[in-house]
Amino acid sequence: MKAESVRVRYAPSPTGYPHIGNIRTALFNWLFARHTGGRFIVRIEDTDQSRKVQGAVEAILDSLRWLGMDWDEGPGVGGDYGSYFQSERRDLYQQYAQQLLEGGQAYKCYCSSDRLTQMRAVMAERKESVRSYDRRCRDLSPAEQAQVETQGVAPVIRFKVPLDGQTTFHDLIRGDITFNNSELDDLVLLKSDGYPTYHLANIVDDHFMKVSHVMRADEWLSSTPRHVLLYGAFGWEAPLYAHLPMILGPDKSKLSKRHGATSVIEYRDTGYVPEAVVNFLALLGWALDDKTEIMSRDDLIKYFSLERISKTAAIFSQEKLYWMNGVYLRQIVEKQGFGEFARRALPFLELGLPDTAKRPIDQEYVNRIAPLMYERVNLLSELAERSGFFFVEELDYDAESLVVKGMDKEKAITSLKMCWERLEDCSFDHDALEGVLRSLTEELGLKTGSLFGLIRVAVTGRTASPPLFETMAVLGKDRCLGRIGAAIARLRGSGGL
Ligand code: GLU
């Protein structure tokens, strides 16, 4: 088939919160649609009632929204080929299962699940290769059928897979792929509860939704010959296929939580920014060349192509994503300014700062802190811990850390006292603070590192912080003097030192 206009779909099953690997599939479809000017469809494959998870559909849609993957047809936006929930399309699947039944390409199977379990156990015992079904009902005579029907057994409908021959299809990434029909089982199309299986619903929908390209994870590769046979049985043209490479952990085993890979929502909630996640996911199995790592959404759309999707598995690296997030945080500042960085940081501060911080957090104040902090974090969630001293009144630290290298307790007390006096009349901007404190260093006969280190601990409670004078300017005179006073008291009270 030659696709005239690109129509691709992301067809998640709402069986849990979408995993990062699953969203990679969505992204590749979305990028392809946007690159070609085609349509991106979201279809919810919710026919497996037993595996449905409450809230999963919303989590899937939230993940797409957060990453900026808008859909042209699907939940919430509708479209000409809806419903986009398979559970609302049951009549259609029943009708088409019936059509194959009447055409002799499908049959009713009355075998109970107990019988199937037993059958598989016998196959295993005989060391035969275990097949899911031995085709016992495939050739029941009408009389035999009538006889089981009297027992009131609700049948499933199975597809009559050709017993011999081969099925070949072309995969846009892997080339021609051939399966022996003898290796394929007579798959179930319609279950006894009237719900379709994935296979039937998936191809009926792809056909009626006019899907041009099926791009999905390569774990579905073994289903494709079955789908191609089904298209043939209906007399429909199959879409083009592109099976996306697997994603493995750095240890080359299947990607899992163990490798740090979790749901997209969790990435959002730990302070990853969508720009970084999109860039990172795009490079899981696709690349512009052998060196480009940072690519904007617009460039990804511009350059995305099926030809550059790799045949070999992609390796997921949590460290790379962490690094990339830092790059994007800096980029947000460069391109959109500190205000935007602060706006994004705000919810993480609200959530992560200690209870003693004054709430609601003041956006203006965060704007002033942003220039001091944005290069010091890779995740927005790291801000709360690293910049807490800007927000709380009382600092929590050990008196010992005030006695920095090059001075004893008494010297530290004298130094802080003099510092307090000098700062009382000092205007709190970078240059004035620097002037006053540098000359104080000379007066005290201390190294700048020692005095500044002491003041740093006194005003931030930490031995490492953003540049001292800027930090003090943001904290303001009252707070700094108060903290220096508290440090003196702390030293005096610490008898053991
Ligand atoms: N519902 C399937 C899934 O969750 C869709 C597979 C396909 O794209 O055909 O992955």
Coordinates of C-alpha atoms and ligand atoms in Angstrom, one line a residue:
M1 CA 0.0 0.0 0.0
K2 CA 1.2 3.5 -0.7
A3 CA 0.0 6.0 1.9
E4 CA -1.5 9.1 0.3
S5 CA -1.9 11.1 3.4
V6 CA -0.2 10.2 6.7
R7 CA -2.6 9.1 9.5
V8 CA -0.9 7.5 12.4
R9 CA -2.1 6.4 15.8
Y10 CA -1.0 5.9 19.3
A11 CA -3.1 3.1 20.7
P12 CA -2.5 2.6 24.4
S13 CA -4.2 0.2 26.6
P14 CA -5.2 1.8 29.9
T15 CA -3.6 -0.8 32.0
G16 CA -1.5 1.5 34.1
Y17 CA 0.4 4.8 34.1
P18 CA 2.2 5.1 30.8
H19 CA 5.8 4.1 31.0
I20 CA 8.4 6.2 29.4
G21 CA 9.1 3.5 26.7
N22 CA 5.4 3.5 25.7
I23 CA 5.4 7.3 25.4
R24 CA 8.4 7.0 23.0
T25 CA 6.0 5.2 20.7
A26 CA 3.6 8.0 21.0
L27 CA 6.3 10.6 20.3
F28 CA 7.6 8.9 17.2
N29 CA 4.1 8.8 15.8
W30 CA 3.5 12.4 16.7
L31 CA 6.8 13.5 15.2
F32 CA 6.1 11.7 12.0
A33 CA 2.6 13.2 11.7
R34 CA 3.9 16.7 12.4
H35 CA 6.8 16.2 10.0
T36 CA 4.6 15.1 7.2
G37 CA 1.6 17.3 7.8
G38 CA -0.4 14.2 8.6
R39 CA -2.9 13.4 11.4
F40 CA -2.0 12.1 14.9
I41 CA -4.8 9.9 16.3
V42 CA -5.1 8.7 19.9
R43 CA -7.2 5.5 20.3
I44 CA -7.8 4.0 23.7
E45 CA -7.6 0.2 23.4
D46 CA -9.8 -0.7 26.4
T47 CA -11.4 -4.0 25.5
D48 CA -9.6 -6.0 28.1
Q49 CA -11.9 -5.4 31.0
S50 CA -9.9 -7.4 33.5
R51 CA -6.7 -5.3 33.0
K52 CA -8.3 -1.8 33.0
V53 CA -6.9 0.5 35.6
Q54 CA -8.9 3.3 37.1
G55 CA -7.4 6.7 36.2
A56 CA -5.1 5.3 33.5
V57 CA -6.8 7.0 30.6
E58 CA -6.4 10.4 32.2
A59 CA -2.8 9.6 33.1
I60 CA -2.1 8.8 29.4
L61 CA -3.7 11.9 28.2
D62 CA -2.0 14.0 30.9
S63 CA 1.3 12.6 29.8
L64 CA 0.7 13.6 26.2
R65 CA -0.5 17.0 27.1
W66 CA 2.5 17.6 29.4
L67 CA 4.9 16.7 26.6
G68 CA 3.0 18.9 24.2
M69 CA 1.9 16.1 21.9
D70 CA -1.5 17.4 20.7
W71 CA -3.7 15.0 18.9
D72 CA -6.0 15.7 15.9
E73 CA -8.5 12.9 16.6
G74 CA -9.2 11.1 19.8
P75 CA -10.6 11.5 23.3
G76 CA -11.8 15.0 24.0
V77 CA -11.3 16.2 20.5
G78 CA -13.5 13.7 18.5
G79 CA -12.9 13.2 14.8
D80 CA -14.7 11.7 11.8
Y81 CA -13.8 8.1 12.7
G82 CA -14.8 7.8 16.3
S83 CA -15.5 6.6 18.9
Y84 CA -11.8 6.6 19.8
F85 CA -12.5 4.2 22.7
Q86 CA -12.7 0.6 21.6
S87 CA -15.1 -0.3 24.4
E88 CA -17.6 1.8 22.5
R89 CA -17.1 0.1 19.2
R90 CA -18.1 -3.5 20.1
D91 CA -20.9 -3.8 17.6
L92 CA -18.4 -3.1 14.8
Y93 CA -16.1 -5.9 15.9
Q94 CA -18.9 -8.3 16.4
Q95 CA -20.2 -7.5 12.9
Y96 CA -16.8 -8.2 11.4
A97 CA -16.1 -11.3 13.4
Q98 CA -19.5 -12.5 12.1
Q99 CA -18.5 -11.7 8.5
L100 CA -15.5 -13.9 8.7
L101 CA -17.5 -16.6 10.4
E102 CA -20.1 -16.6 7.5
G103 CA -17.3 -16.6 4.9
G104 CA -15.8 -19.7 6.4
Q105 CA -12.6 -17.8 7.5
A106 CA -13.4 -18.1 11.2
Y107 CA -15.0 -20.7 13.4
K108 CA -16.6 -21.1 16.7
C109 CA -14.5 -22.8 19.4
Y110 CA -16.2 -24.3 22.4
C111 CA -13.1 -25.4 24.3
S112 CA -13.1 -24.4 27.9
S113 CA -10.1 -22.7 29.5
D114 CA -9.6 -25.9 31.6
R115 CA -9.3 -28.0 28.5
L116 CA -6.8 -25.5 26.9
T117 CA -4.7 -25.6 30.1
Q118 CA -4.7 -29.4 30.0
M119 CA -3.9 -29.5 26.3
R120 CA -0.9 -27.2 26.8
A121 CA 0.3 -29.3 29.7
V122 CA 0.2 -32.5 27.6
M123 CA 2.1 -30.8 24.8
A124 CA 4.7 -29.7 27.3
E125 CA 5.0 -33.2 28.7
R126 CA 5.4 -34.7 25.3
K127 CA 8.1 -32.1 24.7
E128 CA 6.2 -30.8 21.7
S129 CA 6.5 -27.1 21.1
V130 CA 3.6 -25.7 23.1
R131 CA 0.9 -24.0 21.0
S132 CA -1.9 -22.0 22.3
Y133 CA -4.5 -24.1 20.6
D134 CA -4.7 -27.5 18.8
R135 CA -7.5 -26.5 16.4
R136 CA -9.9 -29.1 17.8
C137 CA -13.0 -27.1 16.9
R138 CA -11.8 -26.0 13.5
D139 CA -13.4 -28.8 11.6
L140 CA -16.5 -29.6 13.7
S141 CA -19.3 -30.9 11.5
P142 CA -22.6 -29.0 11.8
A143 CA -24.0 -31.9 13.7
E144 CA -21.2 -31.8 16.2
Q145 CA -21.6 -28.1 16.6
A146 CA -25.3 -28.4 17.2
Q147 CA -24.6 -31.0 19.8
V148 CA -22.2 -28.8 21.9
E149 CA -24.5 -25.8 21.5
T150 CA -27.2 -27.7 23.3
Q151 CA -25.0 -27.8 26.3
G152 CA -25.1 -24.0 26.4
V153 CA -21.4 -23.4 26.1
A154 CA -20.7 -19.8 25.0
P155 CA -18.1 -20.1 22.2
V156 CA -15.2 -17.8 21.2
I157 CA -14.6 -17.0 17.5
R158 CA -11.2 -18.1 16.2
F159 CA -9.5 -17.1 13.0
K160 CA -8.7 -19.9 10.5
V161 CA -5.0 -19.3 9.9
P162 CA -3.8 -21.0 6.7
L163 CA -2.2 -24.3 7.7
D164 CA 0.8 -23.9 5.3
G165 CA 2.5 -21.3 3.2
Q166 CA 4.2 -18.2 4.3
T167 CA 3.2 -14.6 5.2
T168 CA 5.6 -11.9 4.2
F169 CA 5.3 -8.2 4.9
H170 CA 7.5 -5.3 4.5
D171 CA 8.6 -3.3 7.5
L172 CA 9.9 0.2 6.8
I173 CA 12.7 -0.2 9.4
R174 CA 13.6 -3.9 9.1
G175 CA 12.8 -4.7 5.5
D176 CA 10.9 -7.9 4.4
I177 CA 9.9 -10.2 7.2
T178 CA 8.5 -13.7 6.5
F179 CA 6.7 -16.0 8.9
N180 CA 5.7 -19.6 8.3
N181 CA 1.9 -19.9 8.7
S182 CA 2.4 -23.3 10.4
E183 CA 3.9 -21.4 13.3
L184 CA 0.8 -19.2 13.8
D185 CA -2.1 -20.3 16.0
D186 CA -5.7 -19.9 15.3
L187 CA -6.1 -16.8 17.3
V188 CA -9.2 -15.7 19.1
L189 CA -11.0 -12.8 17.5
L190 CA -14.0 -12.5 19.7
K191 CA -14.2 -13.7 23.3
S192 CA -17.1 -15.4 24.8
D193 CA -18.2 -12.2 26.6
G194 CA -18.6 -10.6 23.2
Y195 CA -15.5 -8.4 23.6
P196 CA -12.9 -8.5 20.8
T197 CA -9.3 -9.4 21.3
Y198 CA -6.6 -6.9 20.7
H199 CA -6.0 -8.4 17.2
L200 CA -9.5 -8.0 15.8
A201 CA -10.2 -4.6 17.3
N202 CA -6.8 -3.3 16.3
I203 CA -7.1 -4.1 12.6
V204 CA -10.8 -3.2 12.3
D205 CA -10.0 0.2 13.8
D206 CA -6.8 0.8 11.8
H207 CA -8.8 0.0 8.7
F208 CA -11.8 2.2 9.5
M209 CA -9.7 5.0 10.9
K210 CA -7.8 4.9 7.7
V211 CA -4.4 4.5 9.4
S212 CA -1.6 4.7 6.9
H213 CA 1.4 3.7 9.0
V214 CA 1.4 1.5 12.1
M215 CA 4.4 2.5 14.2
R216 CA 4.6 0.4 17.3
A217 CA 7.1 -1.3 19.6
D218 CA 8.7 -4.3 18.2
E219 CA 7.2 -6.6 20.8
W220 CA 4.2 -6.5 18.4
L221 CA 6.2 -7.8 15.5
S222 CA 5.0 -11.4 15.9
S223 CA 1.4 -10.2 15.8
T224 CA 1.9 -8.6 12.5
P225 CA 1.7 -11.7 10.3
R226 CA -1.6 -12.5 11.9
H227 CA -2.8 -9.0 11.2
V228 CA -1.7 -9.2 7.6
L229 CA -3.6 -12.4 7.2
L230 CA -6.7 -10.8 8.7
Y231 CA -6.5 -7.9 6.3
G232 CA -6.3 -10.4 3.5
A233 CA -9.4 -12.3 4.8
F234 CA -11.4 -9.1 4.9
G235 CA -10.1 -8.0 1.5
W236 CA -8.6 -4.8 3.0
E237 CA -5.3 -3.3 2.2
A238 CA -2.9 -3.4 5.2
P239 CA -1.2 -0.3 6.4
L240 CA 2.5 0.3 6.2
Y241 CA 4.5 -1.1 9.2
A242 CA 7.4 0.3 11.2
H243 CA 8.4 -1.6 14.3
L244 CA 10.4 0.6 16.6
P245 CA 13.5 -0.7 18.3
M246 CA 13.4 -2.1 21.8
I247 CA 14.6 0.1 24.7
L248 CA 17.1 -1.6 27.0
G249 CA 18.7 -0.6 30.3
P250 CA 22.4 0.2 30.3
D251 CA 23.0 -3.5 31.4
K252 CA 21.2 -4.5 28.1
S253 CA 18.3 -6.1 29.9
K254 CA 14.7 -5.1 29.2
L255 CA 14.0 -1.6 30.4
S256 CA 12.4 -1.5 33.9
K257 CA 12.0 0.6 37.0
R258 CA 15.3 -0.8 38.1
H259 CA 17.0 1.4 35.5
G260 CA 15.3 4.5 36.8
A261 CA 12.7 4.4 34.1
T262 CA 9.3 5.2 35.5
S263 CA 6.0 6.7 34.4
V264 CA 6.1 10.0 32.6
I265 CA 4.0 11.5 35.4
E266 CA 6.8 10.7 37.8
Y267 CA 9.3 12.4 35.7
R268 CA 7.1 15.5 35.6
D269 CA 6.7 15.3 39.4
T270 CA 10.5 15.1 40.1
G271 CA 11.2 18.2 38.2
Y272 CA 12.1 17.2 34.7
V273 CA 11.0 19.6 32.1
P274 CA 9.0 18.4 29.0
E275 CA 11.5 19.9 26.6
A276 CA 14.2 17.6 27.9
V277 CA 12.0 14.5 28.1
V278 CA 10.9 15.0 24.5
N279 CA 14.5 15.5 23.3
F280 CA 15.7 12.5 25.3
L281 CA 12.9 10.2 24.1
A282 CA 13.4 11.2 20.5
L283 CA 16.9 9.9 20.7
L284 CA 15.8 6.5 21.9
G285 CA 16.0 4.8 18.6
W286 CA 16.3 7.8 16.3
A287 CA 19.2 10.2 15.6
L288 CA 19.9 13.0 13.3
D289 CA 23.5 12.0 13.0
D290 CA 26.2 10.5 15.2
K291 CA 26.8 13.6 17.4
T292 CA 23.7 15.9 17.7
E293 CA 22.2 15.5 21.2
I294 CA 20.3 18.7 21.9
M295 CA 17.4 19.3 19.5
S296 CA 14.5 21.6 20.0
R297 CA 11.0 20.3 19.3
D298 CA 10.9 22.3 16.1
D299 CA 14.1 20.8 14.9
L300 CA 12.9 17.3 15.8
I301 CA 9.7 17.9 13.7
K302 CA 11.8 19.2 10.9
Y303 CA 14.3 16.4 10.7
F304 CA 12.4 13.4 11.9
S305 CA 12.3 10.6 9.4
L306 CA 11.7 6.9 9.4
E307 CA 14.9 6.3 7.5
R308 CA 16.9 7.3 10.6
I309 CA 15.2 5.0 13.0
S310 CA 17.7 2.5 14.1
K311 CA 17.2 -1.3 13.8
T312 CA 19.1 -2.0 16.9
A313 CA 17.9 -1.6 20.5
A314 CA 18.2 1.8 22.1
I315 CA 19.9 2.2 25.5
F316 CA 18.1 4.1 28.2
S317 CA 20.4 6.2 30.3
Q318 CA 19.0 7.9 33.4
E319 CA 22.2 10.0 33.7
K320 CA 21.8 11.3 30.2
L321 CA 18.3 12.4 30.9
Y322 CA 19.4 14.1 34.1
W323 CA 22.2 15.9 32.3
M324 CA 19.9 16.9 29.5
N325 CA 17.4 18.3 31.9
G326 CA 20.1 20.6 33.3
V327 CA 20.9 21.8 29.8
Y328 CA 17.3 22.6 29.2
L329 CA 16.9 24.4 32.5
R330 CA 19.8 26.7 31.4
Q331 CA 18.1 27.1 28.0
I332 CA 14.8 28.1 29.6
V333 CA 16.7 30.9 31.3
E334 CA 18.6 32.0 28.2
K335 CA 15.6 31.9 25.9
Q336 CA 12.7 32.8 28.2
G337 CA 14.3 34.6 31.1
F338 CA 14.5 34.1 34.9
G339 CA 10.8 34.7 35.2
E340 CA 10.0 31.6 33.3
F341 CA 12.4 29.5 35.3
A342 CA 10.9 30.9 38.5
R343 CA 7.4 30.2 37.3
R344 CA 8.3 26.6 36.7
A345 CA 10.2 26.3 40.0
L346 CA 7.4 27.7 42.1
P347 CA 5.3 24.5 42.5
F348 CA 8.4 22.5 43.4
L349 CA 9.3 25.0 46.1
E350 CA 5.7 25.1 47.5
L351 CA 5.9 21.3 47.8
G352 CA 9.5 20.8 48.8
L353 CA 10.4 23.6 51.2
P354 CA 10.2 22.9 54.9
D355 CA 7.0 23.7 56.8
T356 CA 8.7 26.7 58.4
A357 CA 9.0 28.5 55.0
K358 CA 6.6 31.3 54.6
R359 CA 3.8 30.4 52.2
P360 CA 2.6 31.2 49.7
I361 CA 6.0 31.5 48.1
D362 CA 6.4 34.9 46.6
Q363 CA 7.0 34.7 42.8
E364 CA 8.9 38.0 42.8
Y365 CA 11.3 36.7 45.4
V366 CA 11.9 33.5 43.5
N367 CA 12.6 35.7 40.4
R368 CA 15.5 37.2 42.3
I369 CA 16.8 33.8 43.5
A370 CA 16.6 32.3 40.1
P371 CA 19.8 33.8 38.8
L372 CA 21.7 32.5 41.8
M373 CA 20.3 29.0 41.6
Y374 CA 19.6 28.0 38.0
E375 CA 23.1 26.7 37.2
R376 CA 23.2 24.8 40.5
V377 CA 20.4 22.3 39.8
N378 CA 19.6 19.8 37.2
L379 CA 16.0 19.1 38.4
L380 CA 13.5 21.6 39.6
S381 CA 12.9 19.5 42.6
E382 CA 16.5 20.0 43.7
L383 CA 15.8 23.7 44.3
A384 CA 13.9 23.3 47.5
E385 CA 16.8 21.5 49.3
R386 CA 19.5 23.7 47.9
S387 CA 17.9 27.1 48.3
G388 CA 15.9 26.5 51.5
F389 CA 17.9 29.1 53.4
F390 CA 16.4 31.8 51.3
F391 CA 12.9 30.9 52.6
V392 CA 13.1 30.0 56.2
E393 CA 13.7 32.3 59.2
E394 CA 15.7 30.0 61.4
L395 CA 18.7 28.2 60.1
D396 CA 19.6 24.7 61.2
Y397 CA 23.3 23.9 61.3
D398 CA 26.1 22.9 63.7
A399 CA 28.0 25.6 65.6
E400 CA 31.2 23.7 64.6
S401 CA 30.8 24.6 61.0
L402 CA 31.2 28.2 61.9
V403 CA 34.8 27.6 63.0
V404 CA 36.2 27.6 59.6
K405 CA 39.8 26.9 58.7
G406 CA 42.2 29.6 59.8
M407 CA 40.5 30.7 63.0
D408 CA 39.4 29.6 66.4
K409 CA 36.1 30.1 68.2
E410 CA 37.1 33.5 69.8
K411 CA 38.4 34.8 66.5
A412 CA 35.1 33.7 64.8
I413 CA 33.1 35.6 67.4
T414 CA 35.2 38.8 67.0
S415 CA 35.0 38.5 63.3
L416 CA 31.3 38.1 63.2
K417 CA 30.8 41.0 65.6
M418 CA 32.9 43.3 63.5
C419 CA 31.1 42.2 60.5
W420 CA 27.8 42.9 62.1
E421 CA 28.9 46.5 62.9
R422 CA 30.2 47.2 59.4
L423 CA 27.2 45.8 57.7
E424 CA 24.8 47.8 59.8
D425 CA 25.6 50.9 57.7
C426 CA 26.3 49.2 54.5
S427 CA 23.9 49.3 51.5
F428 CA 23.1 45.8 50.5
D429 CA 24.2 45.5 47.0
H430 CA 27.0 43.4 45.6
D431 CA 29.7 46.1 45.2
A432 CA 29.1 47.7 48.6
L433 CA 29.1 44.4 50.4
E434 CA 32.3 43.3 48.6
G435 CA 34.1 46.6 49.5
V436 CA 33.2 46.4 53.1
L437 CA 33.9 42.8 53.6
R438 CA 37.2 42.8 51.8
S439 CA 38.5 45.7 53.8
L440 CA 37.4 43.9 56.9
T441 CA 39.4 40.9 55.9
E442 CA 42.5 43.0 55.9
E443 CA 41.7 44.6 59.2
L444 CA 41.2 41.3 60.8
G445 CA 44.3 39.8 59.2
L446 CA 42.4 36.9 57.8
K447 CA 42.4 35.3 54.4
T448 CA 39.3 36.2 52.4
G449 CA 38.4 32.5 52.1
S450 CA 38.3 32.3 55.9
L451 CA 36.1 35.3 56.6
F452 CA 33.8 34.8 53.6
G453 CA 33.5 31.1 54.6
L454 CA 32.5 32.1 58.1
I455 CA 29.9 34.6 56.9
R456 CA 28.6 32.1 54.4
V457 CA 27.8 29.6 57.1
A458 CA 26.3 32.3 59.3
V459 CA 23.9 33.6 56.6
T460 CA 23.1 30.4 54.7
G461 CA 23.8 27.6 57.2
R462 CA 25.9 25.9 54.5
T463 CA 29.5 25.7 53.6
A464 CA 28.7 25.9 49.9
S465 CA 26.2 28.4 48.4
P466 CA 25.7 30.6 45.5
P467 CA 28.1 33.7 45.3
L468 CA 28.2 35.3 48.7
F469 CA 27.5 38.9 48.0
E470 CA 24.6 38.3 45.6
T471 CA 23.2 35.9 48.1
M472 CA 23.4 38.4 50.9
A473 CA 21.9 41.1 48.7
V474 CA 18.8 38.9 48.1
L475 CA 18.5 37.9 51.7
G476 CA 18.6 41.6 52.7
K477 CA 20.1 43.4 55.6
D478 CA 17.7 42.5 58.4
R479 CA 17.9 38.9 57.7
C480 CA 21.7 38.8 57.3
L481 CA 22.3 40.8 60.5
G482 CA 19.8 38.7 62.4
R483 CA 21.6 35.6 61.2
I484 CA 25.1 36.9 62.1
G485 CA 23.7 37.8 65.5
A486 CA 22.3 34.3 65.9
A487 CA 25.7 32.8 64.8
I488 CA 27.5 34.7 67.5
A489 CA 25.0 33.5 70.1
R490 CA 25.4 30.0 68.8
L491 CA 29.1 30.1 69.1
R492 CA 28.9 31.6 72.6
G493 CA 26.5 28.9 73.7
S494 CA 28.6 26.1 72.3
G495 CA 30.7 25.4 75.2
G496 CA 32.3 22.3 73.8
L497 CA 34.1 24.1 71.0
Ligands
GLU1 N1 -2.8 -1.5 22.6 C1 -1.5 -1.9 22.1 C2 -0.5 -1.4 23.1 O1 -0.8 -1.0 24.2 C3 -1.3 -1.3 20.8 C4 -0.3 -2.0 19.9 C5 -0.4 -1.4 18.5 O2 0.1 -0.3 18.4 O3 -0.9 -2.1 17.7 O4 0.7 -1.3 22.9

